[in-house]
Amino acid sequence: MKRLDDFFAFFLQQNFAHLSAVEVYDYGSVCSTVLYRSADLQAELFILKPNAGFPRDHRHPDVDSYEYVLSGHVPLIVNGVDVSRGSDGGDGALAVGNMRALYKVSSKDWHSVGDIPNGGAFVSLQLWKNGRAPNSVGLDWEGTPVSETHRRLLRRKDAVWIKTLRHERQSEIMTLNLNSGRSLHANLR
């Protein structure tokens, strides 16, 4: 991920006033703007409406990224762990200088964003892989869409949508079983 690390350092040295929208996407409760793109590297700004997030586990099979929180507390869950909270109850983000709200998410990581009561914003600094041309990580999606608007966008020709119901089914069953005390094995039959 050295290229992504180098891109992160480069991007943070840029004057944000010189950035302009390359593309804009509306996913319903979340909007994104691609602010920068060069070959397989991209910066995408996400703005989340109050009481919104990405409540469903998903991953982006062709993208490794750093998520840099700009405003609000963004509860990021990666592989079932709330990485926005450290084991001591504090922020679990990577520390880079005086910035603490920075998270690394690989293409193999299942992740979601919890509810954000007052809304929030973050920049996703992305390395696109596997020969895939960058557009929006919301169009490089494995899992259930976050809204009907998102579902319609995933039907575009330049979108990659892998419908992964088994992962979600296992996750839902496990949650139900924890609450009811029933056997996971019995429900998977």
Coordinates of N, CA, C and O in Angstrom, one line a residue:
M1 N 0.8 -1.2 0.0 CA 0.0 0.0 0.0 C 0.9 1.3 0.0 O 0.4 2.3 0.3
K2 N 2.1 1.1 -0.4 CA 3.0 2.3 -0.4 C 2.5 3.4 -1.3 O 2.6 4.6 -0.9
R3 N 1.9 3.0 -2.5 CA 1.4 4.1 -3.3 C 0.3 4.8 -2.7 O 0.2 6.0 -2.8
L4 N -0.6 4.1 -1.9 CA -1.7 4.8 -1.2 C -1.1 5.7 -0.1 O -1.6 6.8 0.1
D5 N -0.1 5.2 0.6 CA 0.5 6.0 1.7 C 1.1 7.3 1.1 O 1.0 8.4 1.6
D6 N 1.8 7.2 -0.1 CA 2.4 8.3 -0.8 C 1.3 9.3 -1.2 O 1.5 10.5 -1.1
F7 N 0.2 8.7 -1.8 CA -0.9 9.6 -2.2 C -1.5 10.3 -1.1 O -1.8 11.5 -1.2
F8 N -1.7 9.7 0.1 CA -2.2 10.3 1.3 C -1.3 11.5 1.6 O -1.9 12.6 1.8
A9 N 0.0 11.3 1.7 CA 0.9 12.4 2.0 C 0.8 13.6 1.0 O 0.7 14.8 1.4
F10 N 0.8 13.2 -0.3 CA 0.6 14.2 -1.4 C -0.7 15.0 -1.2 O -0.7 16.2 -1.3
F11 N -1.8 14.3 -1.1 CA -3.1 15.0 -1.1 C -3.2 16.0 0.1 O -3.7 17.0 -0.1
L12 N -2.7 15.6 1.3 CA -2.8 16.5 2.4 C -2.0 17.8 2.3 O -2.2 18.7 3.0
Q13 N -1.0 17.7 1.4 CA -0.2 18.9 1.1 C -0.9 19.9 0.1 O -0.4 21.0 -0.1
Q14 N -2.0 19.5 -0.5 CA -2.6 20.3 -1.5 C -3.5 21.4 -0.9 O -4.0 21.2 0.2
N15 N -3.6 22.4 -1.7 CA -4.5 23.5 -1.3 C -5.9 23.1 -1.7 O -6.2 23.0 -2.8
F16 N -6.8 22.9 -0.7 CA -8.1 22.4 -1.0 C -8.9 23.4 -1.8 O -9.9 23.0 -2.5
A17 N -8.6 24.7 -1.8 CA -9.3 25.7 -2.5 C -9.1 25.5 -4.0 O -10.0 25.9 -4.8
H18 N -8.1 24.7 -4.5 CA -7.9 24.5 -5.9 C -8.6 23.2 -6.4 O -8.5 22.9 -7.6
L19 N -9.2 22.5 -5.5 CA -9.9 21.3 -5.9 C -11.3 21.6 -6.5 O -11.9 22.6 -6.1
S20 N -11.7 20.9 -7.5 CA -13.0 21.1 -8.1 C -13.6 19.7 -8.3 O -13.0 18.7 -8.4
A21 N -15.0 19.7 -8.4 CA -15.7 18.5 -8.6 C -15.4 17.9 -9.9 O -15.6 18.5 -11.0
V22 N -15.0 16.6 -9.9 CA -14.8 15.8 -11.1 C -16.1 15.1 -11.4 O -16.5 15.1 -12.6
E23 N -16.7 14.5 -10.4 CA -18.0 13.8 -10.6 C -18.8 14.0 -9.2 O -18.1 14.1 -8.2
V24 N -20.1 13.9 -9.3 CA -20.9 14.1 -8.1 C -21.9 12.9 -8.1 O -22.5 12.6 -9.2
Y25 N -22.1 12.3 -7.0 CA -23.1 11.1 -6.9 C -24.0 11.4 -5.7 O -23.6 11.8 -4.6
D26 N -25.3 11.0 -5.9 CA -26.3 11.1 -4.8 C -26.8 9.7 -4.6 O -27.4 9.1 -5.4
Y27 N -26.5 9.2 -3.4 CA -26.9 7.9 -3.0 C -28.1 7.9 -2.1 O -28.4 6.9 -1.5
G28 N -28.8 9.0 -2.0 CA -29.9 9.1 -1.1 C -29.5 9.8 0.2 O -29.5 11.0 0.3
S29 N -29.2 9.0 1.2 CA -28.8 9.6 2.5 C -27.3 10.1 2.5 O -26.9 10.7 3.5
V30 N -26.6 9.8 1.5 CA -25.2 10.1 1.4 C -24.9 10.7 0.0 O -25.4 10.2 -1.0
C31 N -24.1 11.7 -0.1 CA -23.7 12.3 -1.4 C -22.1 12.2 -1.4 O -21.5 12.3 -0.4
S32 N -21.6 12.1 -2.6 CA -20.1 12.1 -2.7 C -19.7 12.9 -3.9 O -20.5 13.1 -4.9
T33 N -18.6 13.5 -3.8 CA -18.0 14.3 -4.9 C -16.5 13.8 -5.1 O -15.8 13.8 -4.1
V34 N -16.2 13.4 -6.3 CA -14.8 13.1 -6.6 C -14.1 14.4 -6.7 O -14.4 15.2 -7.6
L35 N -13.1 14.7 -5.8 CA -12.3 15.9 -5.8 C -11.0 15.9 -6.6 O -10.5 16.9 -7.0
Y36 N -10.5 14.7 -6.8 CA -9.2 14.6 -7.5 C -9.1 13.2 -8.0 O -9.6 12.2 -7.4
R37 N -8.6 13.1 -9.2 CA -8.3 11.8 -9.8 C -7.1 11.9 -10.7 O -6.9 12.8 -11.5
S38 N -6.2 10.9 -10.6 CA -5.0 10.8 -11.4 C -4.7 9.3 -11.6 O -4.3 8.6 -10.6
A39 N -5.0 8.7 -12.8 CA -4.8 7.3 -13.1 C -5.6 6.5 -12.1 O -6.8 6.6 -12.1
D40 N -5.0 5.7 -11.2 CA -5.7 4.8 -10.3 C -5.8 5.4 -8.9 O -6.2 4.7 -8.0
L41 N -5.5 6.7 -8.7 CA -5.6 7.3 -7.4 C -6.7 8.3 -7.4 O -6.9 9.0 -8.4
Q42 N -7.5 8.4 -6.3 CA -8.6 9.3 -6.3 C -8.9 9.8 -4.9 O -8.7 9.0 -3.9
A43 N -9.5 11.0 -4.8 CA -10.0 11.5 -3.5 C -11.5 11.8 -3.7 O -11.9 12.5 -4.6
E44 N -12.3 11.2 -2.8 CA -13.7 11.3 -2.9 C -14.3 11.8 -1.5 O -14.1 11.2 -0.5
L45 N -15.0 12.9 -1.6 CA -15.6 13.5 -0.4 C -17.0 12.9 -0.2 O -17.8 12.9 -1.1
F46 N -17.3 12.5 1.0 CA -18.6 12.0 1.4 C -19.2 12.9 2.4 O -18.6 13.3 3.4
I47 N -20.5 13.3 2.2 CA -21.3 14.0 3.1 C -22.5 13.2 3.5 O -23.2 12.8 2.7
L48 N -22.6 13.0 4.8 CA -23.7 12.1 5.3 C -24.7 13.0 6.0 O -24.3 13.8 6.9
K49 N -26.0 12.8 5.6 CA -27.0 13.6 6.3 C -27.2 13.2 7.7 O -26.8 12.0 8.1
P50 N -27.8 14.0 8.6 CA -28.0 13.7 9.9 C -28.8 12.4 10.0 O -29.7 12.1 9.2
N51 N -28.5 11.6 11.0 CA -29.2 10.3 11.3 C -29.0 9.3 10.1 O -29.9 8.5 9.9
A52 N -27.9 9.4 9.4 CA -27.7 8.5 8.3 C -26.3 7.9 8.4 O -25.4 8.3 9.2
G53 N -26.0 7.0 7.6 CA -24.7 6.3 7.5 C -24.8 5.2 6.4 O -25.7 5.3 5.5
F54 N -23.9 4.3 6.5 CA -24.0 3.1 5.6 C -24.2 1.9 6.5 O -23.3 1.3 7.0
P55 N -25.5 1.7 6.9 CA -25.8 0.7 7.9 C -25.5 -0.8 7.6 O -25.5 -1.6 8.5
R56 N -25.3 -1.1 6.3 CA -25.1 -2.5 6.0 C -23.6 -2.8 5.7 O -22.9 -2.0 5.0
D57 N -23.1 -3.9 6.1 CA -21.8 -4.4 5.8 C -21.6 -4.4 4.3 O -22.5 -4.9 3.6
H58 N -20.5 -3.9 3.8 CA -20.2 -4.0 2.4 C -18.7 -3.9 2.3 O -17.9 -3.7 3.3
R59 N -18.2 -4.1 1.1 CA -16.8 -3.8 0.8 C -16.7 -3.4 -0.7 O -17.6 -3.6 -1.5
H60 N -15.5 -2.9 -1.0 CA -15.2 -2.4 -2.3 C -14.1 -3.3 -2.9 O -12.9 -3.1 -2.5
P61 N -14.4 -4.3 -3.7 CA -13.4 -5.3 -4.1 C -12.2 -4.8 -4.9 O -11.2 -5.5 -5.0
D62 N -12.3 -3.6 -5.4 CA -11.2 -3.1 -6.3 C -10.6 -1.8 -5.7 O -9.8 -1.1 -6.4
V63 N -10.8 -1.6 -4.4 CA -10.3 -0.3 -3.8 C -9.7 -0.6 -2.4 O -10.3 -1.2 -1.5
D64 N -8.4 0.0 -2.2 CA -7.9 0.1 -0.9 C -8.0 1.6 -0.5 O -7.8 2.5 -1.5
S65 N -8.2 2.0 0.7 CA -8.4 3.4 1.0 C -8.0 3.8 2.4 O -7.8 3.0 3.3
Y66 N -7.8 5.1 2.6 CA -7.7 5.7 3.9 C -9.0 6.6 4.0 O -9.4 7.3 3.0
E67 N -9.7 6.5 5.1 CA -10.9 7.3 5.3 C -10.4 8.4 6.4 O -10.0 8.1 7.5
Y68 N -10.5 9.7 6.0 CA -10.1 10.8 6.8 C -11.3 11.6 7.2 O -11.9 12.3 6.3
V69 N -11.7 11.6 8.4 CA -12.9 12.2 8.9 C -12.6 13.7 9.0 O -11.7 14.2 9.6
L70 N -13.6 14.5 8.4 CA -13.4 16.0 8.4 C -14.3 16.6 9.5 O -14.0 17.6 10.1
S71 N -15.6 16.0 9.7 CA -16.5 16.6 10.7 C -17.4 15.5 11.2 O -17.7 14.6 10.5
G72 N -17.8 15.7 12.5 CA -18.7 14.7 13.1 C -17.9 13.5 13.6 O -16.7 13.3 13.2
H73 N -18.5 12.7 14.4 CA -18.0 11.4 14.8 C -18.5 10.4 13.8 O -19.7 10.2 13.8
V74 N -17.7 9.8 13.0 CA -18.1 8.8 12.1 C -17.8 7.4 12.6 O -16.6 7.0 12.7
P75 N -18.8 6.7 13.1 CA -18.6 5.4 13.7 C -18.3 4.3 12.7 O -19.2 3.8 12.1
L76 N -17.0 4.1 12.4 CA -16.6 3.1 11.4 C -16.5 1.7 11.9 O -15.7 1.5 12.9
I77 N -17.2 0.8 11.4 CA -17.1 -0.6 11.8 C -16.4 -1.4 10.7 O -16.8 -1.4 9.6
V78 N -15.2 -2.0 11.1 CA -14.4 -2.7 10.1 C -14.3 -4.2 10.6 O -13.9 -4.4 11.7
N79 N -14.8 -5.1 9.8 CA -14.8 -6.5 10.1 C -15.4 -6.8 11.5 O -14.9 -7.5 12.3
G80 N -16.5 -6.1 11.8 CA -17.2 -6.3 13.0 C -16.7 -5.5 14.2 O -17.3 -5.6 15.3
V81 N -15.7 -4.7 14.1 CA -15.1 -4.0 15.2 C -15.2 -2.5 14.9 O -14.9 -2.0 13.9
D82 N -15.7 -1.8 15.9 CA -15.9 -0.3 15.8 C -14.5 0.3 16.0 O -14.0 0.5 17.1
V83 N -13.8 0.6 14.9 CA -12.4 1.1 14.9 C -12.4 2.6 15.3 O -11.3 3.1 15.6
S84 N -13.6 3.2 15.4 CA -13.6 4.6 15.8 C -13.5 4.8 17.3 O -13.4 5.9 17.8
R85 N -13.5 3.7 18.0 CA -13.4 3.6 19.4 C -12.2 2.7 19.8 O -12.2 1.5 19.4
G86 N -11.3 3.2 20.5 CA -10.2 2.3 20.9 C -10.5 1.4 22.1 O -11.6 1.6 22.6
S87 N -9.7 0.5 22.5 CA -10.0 -0.4 23.6 C -10.2 0.4 24.9 O -10.8 -0.1 25.8
D88 N -9.6 1.6 25.0 CA -9.8 2.4 26.2 C -11.0 3.3 26.1 O -11.2 4.1 27.0
G89 N -11.8 3.1 25.0 CA -13.0 3.9 24.9 C -12.7 5.2 24.1 O -13.6 5.9 23.7
G90 N -11.4 5.5 23.8 CA -11.1 6.7 23.0 C -11.1 6.4 21.5 O -11.5 5.3 21.1
D91 N -10.7 7.4 20.8 CA -10.7 7.2 19.3 C -9.6 6.2 18.9 O -8.5 6.3 19.4
G92 N -10.0 5.3 18.1 CA -9.1 4.2 17.7 C -8.4 4.5 16.3 O -7.9 3.6 15.7
A93 N -8.4 5.7 15.9 CA -7.9 6.0 14.6 C -6.4 6.1 14.6 O -5.7 6.2 15.6
L94 N -5.8 5.9 13.4 CA -4.4 6.1 13.2 C -4.0 7.5 13.5 O -4.7 8.4 13.1
A95 N -2.8 7.7 14.1 CA -2.4 9.1 14.4 C -1.4 9.5 13.3 O -0.4 8.8 13.1
V96 N -1.7 10.6 12.7 CA -0.8 11.2 11.7 C -0.6 12.6 12.0 O -1.6 13.4 11.8
G97 N 0.5 13.0 12.6 CA 0.7 14.4 13.1 C -0.4 14.7 14.1 O -0.6 13.9 15.1
N98 N -1.1 15.8 13.9 CA -2.2 16.1 14.9 C -3.5 15.6 14.4 O -4.5 15.9 15.0
M99 N -3.6 14.8 13.3 CA -4.8 14.3 12.8 C -5.0 12.9 13.4 O -4.1 12.1 13.4
R100 N -6.2 12.7 14.0 CA -6.4 11.3 14.6 C -7.6 10.6 13.9 O -7.7 9.4 14.1
A101 N -8.4 11.2 13.1 CA -9.6 10.6 12.5 C -9.2 10.0 11.2 O -9.7 10.5 10.1
L102 N -8.3 9.0 11.1 CA -7.9 8.4 9.9 C -7.9 6.9 10.0 O -7.4 6.4 11.0
Y103 N -8.5 6.3 9.0 CA -8.7 4.8 9.1 C -8.3 4.2 7.8 O -8.6 4.7 6.7
K104 N -7.6 3.1 7.8 CA -7.2 2.3 6.6 C -8.2 1.2 6.4 O -8.6 0.5 7.4
V105 N -8.8 1.1 5.2 CA -9.7 0.0 4.9 C -9.2 -0.6 3.6 O -9.1 0.0 2.6
S106 N -9.0 -2.0 3.6 CA -8.6 -2.7 2.4 C -9.8 -3.2 1.7 O -10.9 -3.2 2.2
S107 N -9.5 -3.7 0.5 CA -10.6 -4.2 -0.4 C -11.2 -5.5 0.2 O -12.3 -5.8 -0.2
K108 N -10.5 -6.1 1.1 CA -11.1 -7.3 1.7 C -11.9 -7.1 3.0 O -12.5 -8.0 3.5
D109 N -11.8 -5.8 3.5 CA -12.5 -5.5 4.7 C -14.0 -5.2 4.6 O -14.4 -4.4 3.8
W110 N -14.8 -6.0 5.3 CA -16.2 -5.7 5.4 C -16.3 -4.5 6.3 O -15.7 -4.5 7.4
H111 N -17.1 -3.5 6.0 CA -17.2 -2.3 6.8 C -18.6 -1.6 6.7 O -19.3 -1.9 5.7
S112 N -18.9 -0.8 7.6 CA -20.2 0.0 7.6 C -19.9 1.2 8.4 O -18.9 1.3 9.2
V113 N -20.8 2.2 8.3 CA -20.8 3.4 9.1 C -22.1 3.5 9.8 O -23.2 3.4 9.2
G114 N -22.0 3.6 11.1 CA -23.2 3.7 12.0 C -23.9 5.0 11.9 O -23.5 5.9 11.1
D115 N -24.9 5.2 12.6 CA -25.7 6.4 12.6 C -24.9 7.6 13.1 O -24.1 7.5 14.0
I116 N -25.1 8.7 12.4 CA -24.4 9.9 12.7 C -25.5 11.0 13.0 O -26.1 11.6 12.0
P117 N -25.8 11.2 14.3 CA -27.0 12.1 14.6 C -26.9 13.5 14.0 O -28.0 14.0 13.6
N118 N -25.8 14.1 13.9 CA -25.7 15.4 13.4 C -25.1 15.5 12.0 O -24.7 16.6 11.5
G119 N -24.9 14.4 11.4 CA -24.3 14.3 10.1 C -22.8 14.4 10.2 O -22.2 14.5 11.3
G120 N -22.1 14.2 9.1 CA -20.7 14.3 9.1 C -20.1 14.2 7.7 O -20.8 14.2 6.7
A121 N -18.8 14.3 7.6 CA -18.1 14.3 6.3 C -16.8 13.6 6.5 O -16.1 13.8 7.5
F122 N -16.4 12.9 5.4 CA -15.0 12.4 5.4 C -14.5 12.3 3.9 O -15.3 12.3 3.0
V123 N -13.2 12.3 3.8 CA -12.6 12.1 2.5 C -12.0 10.7 2.4 O -11.3 10.3 3.3
S124 N -12.4 10.0 1.3 CA -11.8 8.7 1.1 C -10.7 8.8 0.1 O -10.9 9.3 -1.1
L125 N -9.5 8.5 0.5 CA -8.3 8.6 -0.4 C -8.1 7.2 -0.9 O -7.8 6.2 -0.1
Q126 N -8.2 6.9 -2.2 CA -8.4 5.6 -2.8 C -7.3 5.2 -3.8 O -6.8 6.0 -4.6
L127 N -6.9 3.9 -3.7 CA -6.1 3.3 -4.7 C -6.9 2.2 -5.4 O -7.4 1.3 -4.7
W128 N -7.2 2.4 -6.7 CA -8.1 1.5 -7.4 C -7.2 0.4 -8.0 O -6.1 0.7 -8.5
K129 N -7.6 -0.8 -7.9 CA -6.8 -2.0 -8.3 C -7.5 -2.9 -9.3 O -8.6 -2.5 -9.8
N130 N -6.8 -3.9 -9.7 CA -7.4 -4.9 -10.6 C -7.7 -4.4 -12.0 O -8.6 -4.9 -12.7
G131 N -7.1 -3.3 -12.4 CA -7.3 -2.7 -13.7 C -8.6 -1.9 -13.8 O -9.0 -1.5 -14.9
R132 N -9.3 -1.7 -12.7 CA -10.6 -1.1 -12.7 C -10.4 0.4 -12.8 O -9.6 1.0 -12.0
A133 N -11.1 1.1 -13.7 CA -11.0 2.6 -13.8 C -11.8 3.2 -12.7 O -13.0 2.8 -12.4
P134 N -11.3 4.2 -12.0 CA -12.0 4.8 -10.9 C -13.3 5.5 -11.3 O -13.3 6.1 -12.4
N135 N -14.3 5.4 -10.5 CA -15.5 6.3 -10.6 C -15.9 6.7 -9.2 O -15.3 7.6 -8.7
S136 N -16.7 5.9 -8.5 CA -17.0 6.2 -7.1 C -17.0 4.8 -6.4 O -17.5 3.8 -6.9
V137 N -16.5 4.8 -5.1 CA -16.5 3.5 -4.4 C -17.9 3.0 -4.2 O -18.2 1.8 -4.0
G138 N -18.9 3.9 -4.2 CA -20.3 3.5 -4.1 C -20.8 2.7 -5.3 O -21.8 2.1 -5.3
L139 N -20.0 2.7 -6.4 CA -20.3 1.9 -7.6 C -19.4 0.7 -7.7 O -19.4 -0.1 -8.7
D140 N -18.5 0.5 -6.8 CA -17.6 -0.7 -6.7 C -18.0 -1.4 -5.4 O -17.4 -1.2 -4.3
W141 N -19.1 -2.1 -5.4 CA -19.8 -2.5 -4.2 C -20.1 -4.0 -4.1 O -20.6 -4.6 -5.0
E142 N -19.8 -4.5 -3.0 CA -20.2 -5.9 -2.7 C -21.0 -5.9 -1.4 O -20.6 -5.4 -0.4
G143 N -22.3 -6.3 -1.5 CA -23.2 -6.2 -0.4 C -24.5 -5.6 -0.9 O -24.8 -5.4 -2.1
T144 N -25.4 -5.3 0.1 CA -26.7 -4.8 -0.2 C -26.6 -3.2 -0.3 O -25.9 -2.6 0.5
P145 N -27.3 -2.6 -1.3 CA -27.2 -1.2 -1.4 C -27.8 -0.5 -0.2 O -28.6 -1.0 0.5
V146 N -27.4 0.8 0.0 CA -27.9 1.5 1.2 C -29.2 2.1 1.0 O -29.9 2.5 2.0
S147 N -29.7 2.2 -0.2 CA -31.0 2.8 -0.5 C -31.4 2.4 -1.9 O -30.7 1.8 -2.7
E148 N -32.7 2.7 -2.2 CA -33.2 2.4 -3.6 C -32.5 3.3 -4.6 O -32.2 2.8 -5.7
T149 N -32.1 4.5 -4.2 CA -31.3 5.4 -5.1 C -30.0 4.7 -5.4 O -29.6 4.7 -6.6
H150 N -29.4 4.2 -4.4 CA -28.1 3.5 -4.6 C -28.3 2.2 -5.5 O -27.5 2.0 -6.4
R151 N -29.3 1.5 -5.3 CA -29.6 0.3 -6.1 C -29.7 0.6 -7.5 O -29.2 0.0 -8.4
R152 N -30.4 1.8 -7.8 CA -30.5 2.2 -9.2 C -29.2 2.5 -9.8 O -28.9 2.2 -11.0
L153 N -28.3 3.2 -9.1 CA -27.0 3.6 -9.6 C -26.2 2.4 -9.8 O -25.4 2.4 -10.8
L154 N -26.3 1.3 -9.0 CA -25.5 0.1 -9.2 C -25.9 -0.6 -10.5 O -25.2 -1.5 -10.9
R155 N -27.0 -0.3 -11.1 CA -27.4 -0.9 -12.4 C -26.7 -0.2 -13.6 O -26.9 -0.7 -14.7
R156 N -25.9 0.8 -13.3 CA -25.2 1.5 -14.4 C -24.1 0.6 -15.0 O -23.6 -0.3 -14.4
K157 N -23.8 0.8 -16.3 CA -22.8 -0.1 -17.0 C -21.4 0.0 -16.3 O -20.7 -1.0 -16.4
D158 N -21.1 1.2 -15.8 CA -19.7 1.3 -15.2 C -19.7 0.9 -13.7 O -18.6 1.0 -13.1
A159 N -20.7 0.3 -13.2 CA -20.8 -0.1 -11.8 C -20.5 -1.6 -11.7 O -20.7 -2.4 -12.6
V160 N -19.9 -2.0 -10.6 CA -19.6 -3.4 -10.3 C -20.4 -3.7 -9.0 O -20.1 -3.1 -8.0
W161 N -21.4 -4.6 -9.0 CA -22.2 -4.9 -7.9 C -22.2 -6.4 -7.7 O -22.7 -7.1 -8.5
I162 N -21.6 -6.8 -6.6 CA -21.6 -8.2 -6.2 C -22.6 -8.4 -5.1 O -22.5 -7.8 -4.0
K163 N -23.7 -9.1 -5.3 CA -24.7 -9.3 -4.4 C -24.3 -10.4 -3.4 O -24.3 -11.5 -3.8
T164 N -24.0 -10.0 -2.2 CA -23.5 -11.0 -1.2 C -24.5 -11.1 -0.1 O -24.4 -10.4 0.9
L165 N -25.5 -12.0 -0.3 CA -26.5 -12.1 0.7 C -26.1 -13.1 1.8 O -26.5 -12.9 2.9
R166 N -25.3 -14.1 1.5 CA -24.9 -15.1 2.5 C -24.2 -14.4 3.7 O -24.5 -14.7 4.8
H167 N -23.3 -13.5 3.4 CA -22.5 -12.9 4.5 C -23.5 -12.1 5.4 O -23.5 -12.2 6.6
E168 N -24.4 -11.4 4.7 CA -25.4 -10.6 5.5 C -26.4 -11.6 6.3 O -26.7 -11.3 7.4
R169 N -26.8 -12.6 5.6 CA -27.6 -13.6 6.3 C -27.0 -14.2 7.5 O -27.6 -14.3 8.6
Q170 N -25.7 -14.6 7.4 CA -25.0 -15.1 8.6 C -24.9 -14.1 9.7 O -25.1 -14.4 10.8
S171 N -24.6 -12.8 9.3 CA -24.5 -11.8 10.3 C -25.8 -11.5 11.0 O -25.9 -11.4 12.2
E172 N -26.9 -11.5 10.2 CA -28.3 -11.3 10.8 C -28.6 -12.5 11.7 O -29.1 -12.3 12.8
I173 N -28.4 -13.7 11.3 CA -28.7 -14.9 12.0 C -27.9 -14.9 13.3 O -28.5 -15.2 14.4
M174 N -26.6 -14.5 13.2 CA -25.8 -14.5 14.4 C -26.3 -13.5 15.5 O -26.4 -13.8 16.6
T175 N -26.7 -12.3 15.0 CA -27.3 -11.3 15.9 C -28.6 -11.8 16.5 O -28.8 -11.7 17.7
L176 N -29.4 -12.4 15.7 CA -30.7 -13.0 16.2 C -30.4 -14.1 17.3 O -31.1 -14.1 18.3
N177 N -29.4 -14.9 17.0 CA -29.1 -16.0 17.9 C -28.5 -15.5 19.2 O -28.8 -16.1 20.3
L178 N -27.7 -14.5 19.1 CA -27.2 -13.9 20.4 C -28.3 -13.4 21.3 O -28.2 -13.5 22.5
N179 N -29.3 -12.9 20.6 CA -30.4 -12.3 21.4 C -31.4 -13.4 21.9 O -32.0 -13.3 22.9
S180 N -31.5 -14.5 21.1 CA -32.5 -15.5 21.4 C -31.9 -16.8 22.1 O -32.6 -17.6 22.6
G181 N -30.6 -16.9 22.0 CA -29.9 -18.1 22.5 C -30.0 -19.3 21.7 O -29.6 -20.4 22.1
R182 N -30.5 -19.2 20.4 CA -30.7 -20.4 19.5 C -29.4 -20.7 18.9 O -28.5 -19.9 18.8
S183 N -29.3 -21.9 18.3 CA -28.1 -22.4 17.7 C -27.9 -21.8 16.3 O -28.8 -21.8 15.5
L184 N -26.7 -21.3 16.0 CA -26.4 -20.8 14.7 C -26.5 -21.9 13.6 O -27.0 -21.7 12.6
H185 N -26.0 -23.1 14.0 CA -25.9 -24.2 13.0 C -27.3 -24.6 12.6 O -27.6 -24.8 11.4
A186 N -28.3 -24.6 13.4 CA -29.6 -25.0 13.1 C -30.3 -24.0 12.1 O -31.0 -24.4 11.2
N187 N -29.9 -22.7 12.2 CA -30.5 -21.7 11.3 C -29.9 -21.7 10.0 O -30.5 -21.2 9.0
L188 N -28.7 -22.2 9.8 CA -28.0 -22.2 8.5 C -28.5 -23.3 7.6 O -28.1 -23.4 6.5
R189 N -29.2 -24.3 8.1 CA -29.7 -25.4 7.3 C -30.8 -25.0 6.4 O -31.6 -24.2 6.6

